[in-house]
Amino acid sequence: MTERQDLAALQQRLVDFAAARRWQPFHTPKNLAAALSVEASELLEIFQWLTPEQSAAVMDEADSAHRVRDEVADVLAYLLQFCDTLGIDVLDALAAKIDRNELRFPRPDSSAG
Amino acid sequence: MTERQDLAALQQRLVDFAAARRWQPFHTPKNLAAALSVEASELLEIFQWLTPEQSAAVMDEADSAHRVRDEVADVLAYLLQFCDTLGIDVLDALAAKIDRNELRFPRPDSSAG
Amino acid sequence: MTERQDLAALQQRLVDFAAARRWQPFHTPKNLAAALSVEASELLEIFQWLTPEQSAAVMDEADSAHRVRDEVADVLAYLLQFCDTLGIDVLDALAAKIDRNELRFPRPDSSAG
Amino acid sequence: MTERQDLAALQQRLVDFAAARRWQPFHTPKNLAAALSVEASELLEIFQWLTPEQSAAVMDEADSAHRVRDEVADVLAYLLQFCDTLGIDVLDALAAKIDRNELRFPRPDSSAG
């Protein structure tokens, strides 16, 4: 049983894991960006022939639910390792992006009408 | 200035943001998986013609550093929205995957020799 | 006006084009595979928020039709340059794959019933 | 033994193959664009951890050579099926793109110096 771990703790586990296996020479930012995009495509592959309705039911079946969770984990794992390599704080990057998007796509006036 | 926010808070901001703009009909799991994969490719695009050495220096220049942070944020944004739609806890999924990988790729014996 | 050109002639034009601009050092198989995958994602981006019905009508509007044709051309361009670099005959590769698929997915018996 | 076949003949074989198996309902432009991008990522996966030098030697080993040819065939197969669905002539699209690129990136003056 794994205790509940936050993002920073999981990122550290990933970095230690790769270091213990001497994988750092392979973990250039370019290679990690390629691996991230490959994993994102493996997630998409699960959905490629599904209708929108079928895609919404993908967690109902144990096998496909496991596959989806597995690919989601791979995407996040490579994203965190990529960010570690370049010294990017992924939560700060996302907060800054949401701030920018709130200016770019103003909230519609909910009192309209 | 944005206060430091954790992953769950950012995920909630993304979900509220999309709901306020009535984007949920577009946010099927299939469409979000496609968007995630498109954003991961936009990150890769920055690196596609770079040597390994150039790829390690990508944060040295303000413009490319901004672009990298922006794409990293987009990848995480779509990953969190995808997980919200399907009720997946992304941190649990990653912790479980690291657990499995520790069994699959045993730590080399560091006392060897 | 360009005369009708076959695949081999277009592949040669692409190779000559890159050579004249001294782009070969960038055109490693790895970089070309990355570029191919980036272009395929740019094609997917056009469709990411569309319903299946909207996606079937994408050529009805001049701007999106142009964008689709442009991305299709980019995908084929990088595929042909990739194959040139590695000495792969892409038509032979496809013919061999269709042969294998005909064994793997036998034609349903159309006289059934 | 398959006779040498041109692009149009292979495209027709692919269309007939899918029709005989009643796969057309799955072959919306959106789904085929997703499948194309997934196959391009499978090609990239072969190269993701390789150095530029290793990537140039990928055809030297029979297994990886077969895998590369197989993925190249899949990319072209989905590209041709995508183009068939939308009535796009892929060779015309590429010829037009090369024409545009010749204007956009003028040939360096080879008589310079």
PDB file of C-alpha atoms in Angstrom, chain A residues 7 36 39-41 43-44 47 68-80 90 94, chain B residues 7 10-11 14-15 27-29 31-40 71-91 93-94, chain C residues 49:
ATOM      1  CA  LEU A   7       3.297  15.685  -6.957  1.00  0.00           C
ATOM      2  CA  LEU A  36       5.872  12.149 -23.600  1.00  0.00           C
ATOM      3  CA  GLU A  39       2.712   8.071 -24.374  1.00  0.00           C
ATOM      4  CA  ALA A  40       0.036  10.680 -25.118  1.00  0.00           C
ATOM      5  CA  SER A  41      -0.560   8.875 -28.414  1.00  0.00           C
ATOM      6  CA  LEU A  43      -3.622   7.105 -24.542  1.00  0.00           C
ATOM      7  CA  LEU A  44      -5.313   8.408 -27.693  1.00  0.00           C
ATOM      8  CA  PHE A  47     -10.120   6.080 -28.061  1.00  0.00           C
ATOM      9  CA  VAL A  68      -6.298   4.299 -19.378  1.00  0.00           C
ATOM     10  CA  ARG A  69      -4.886   4.744 -15.852  1.00  0.00           C
ATOM     11  CA  ASP A  70      -1.602   3.233 -16.973  1.00  0.00           C
ATOM     12  CA  GLU A  71      -1.207   5.597 -19.928  1.00  0.00           C
ATOM     13  CA  VAL A  72      -2.243   8.608 -17.832  1.00  0.00           C
ATOM     14  CA  ALA A  73       0.504   7.696 -15.376  1.00  0.00           C
ATOM     15  CA  ASP A  74       3.067   7.382 -18.182  1.00  0.00           C
ATOM     16  CA  VAL A  75       2.167  10.805 -19.552  1.00  0.00           C
ATOM     17  CA  LEU A  76       2.528  12.433 -16.128  1.00  0.00           C
ATOM     18  CA  ALA A  77       5.749  10.501 -15.423  1.00  0.00           C
ATOM     19  CA  TYR A  78       7.472  11.781 -18.561  1.00  0.00           C
ATOM     20  CA  LEU A  79       6.100  15.291 -18.069  1.00  0.00           C
ATOM     21  CA  LEU A  80       7.561  15.422 -14.537  1.00  0.00           C
ATOM     22  CA  VAL A  90       5.041  22.464 -13.581  1.00  0.00           C
ATOM     23  CA  LEU A  94       0.077  25.798 -15.176  1.00  0.00           C
TER      24      LEU A  94
ATOM     25  CA  LEU B   7      -2.580  20.148  -8.264  1.00  0.00           C
ATOM     26  CA  LEU B  10      -5.454  23.913 -10.379  1.00  0.00           C
ATOM     27  CA  GLN B  11      -7.562  21.024 -11.650  1.00  0.00           C
ATOM     28  CA  LEU B  14      -9.574  24.287 -15.108  1.00  0.00           C
ATOM     29  CA  VAL B  15     -12.909  22.536 -14.645  1.00  0.00           C
ATOM     30  CA  HIS B  27     -14.639  17.908 -23.542  1.00  0.00           C
ATOM     31  CA  THR B  28     -15.378  14.252 -24.199  1.00  0.00           C
ATOM     32  CA  PRO B  29     -12.571  11.918 -23.077  1.00  0.00           C
ATOM     33  CA  ASN B  31     -11.458  14.885 -27.639  1.00  0.00           C
ATOM     34  CA  LEU B  32      -9.369  15.637 -24.547  1.00  0.00           C
ATOM     35  CA  ALA B  33      -7.053  12.697 -25.328  1.00  0.00           C
ATOM     36  CA  ALA B  34      -6.626  14.087 -28.858  1.00  0.00           C
ATOM     37  CA  ALA B  35      -5.945  17.597 -27.516  1.00  0.00           C
ATOM     38  CA  LEU B  36      -3.429  16.222 -25.000  1.00  0.00           C
ATOM     39  CA  SER B  37      -1.574  14.425 -27.759  1.00  0.00           C
ATOM     40  CA  VAL B  38      -1.613  17.555 -29.956  1.00  0.00           C
ATOM     41  CA  GLU B  39      -0.129  19.646 -27.118  1.00  0.00           C
ATOM     42  CA  ALA B  40       2.557  17.038 -26.418  1.00  0.00           C
ATOM     43  CA  GLU B  71       3.387  23.874 -23.782  1.00  0.00           C
ATOM     44  CA  VAL B  72       4.152  22.061 -20.521  1.00  0.00           C
ATOM     45  CA  ALA B  73       1.196  23.885 -18.969  1.00  0.00           C
ATOM     46  CA  ASP B  74      -1.069  22.905 -21.872  1.00  0.00           C
ATOM     47  CA  VAL B  75      -0.115  19.233 -21.554  1.00  0.00           C
ATOM     48  CA  LEU B  76      -0.848  19.222 -17.825  1.00  0.00           C
ATOM     49  CA  ALA B  77      -4.073  21.198 -18.334  1.00  0.00           C
ATOM     50  CA  TYR B  78      -5.516  18.657 -20.770  1.00  0.00           C
ATOM     51  CA  LEU B  79      -4.277  15.730 -18.695  1.00  0.00           C
ATOM     52  CA  LEU B  80      -6.077  17.089 -15.607  1.00  0.00           C
ATOM     53  CA  GLN B  81      -9.272  17.796 -17.527  1.00  0.00           C
ATOM     54  CA  PHE B  82      -9.154  14.338 -19.081  1.00  0.00           C
ATOM     55  CA  CYS B  83      -8.760  12.769 -15.634  1.00  0.00           C
ATOM     56  CA  ASP B  84     -11.569  14.881 -14.184  1.00  0.00           C
ATOM     57  CA  THR B  85     -13.950  13.738 -16.910  1.00  0.00           C
ATOM     58  CA  LEU B  86     -13.279  10.064 -16.190  1.00  0.00           C
ATOM     59  CA  GLY B  87     -12.932  10.334 -12.397  1.00  0.00           C
ATOM     60  CA  ILE B  88      -9.267   9.313 -12.413  1.00  0.00           C
ATOM     61  CA  ASP B  89      -6.989  10.407  -9.562  1.00  0.00           C
ATOM     62  CA  VAL B  90      -3.826  11.167 -11.506  1.00  0.00           C
ATOM     63  CA  LEU B  91      -1.517  11.085  -8.461  1.00  0.00           C
ATOM     64  CA  ALA B  93      -2.423   6.415 -10.959  1.00  0.00           C
ATOM     65  CA  LEU B  94       1.203   7.572 -11.040  1.00  0.00           C
TER      66      LEU B  94
ATOM     67  CA  TRP C  49     -13.146  19.443 -31.229  1.00  0.00           C
TER      68      TRP C  49
END
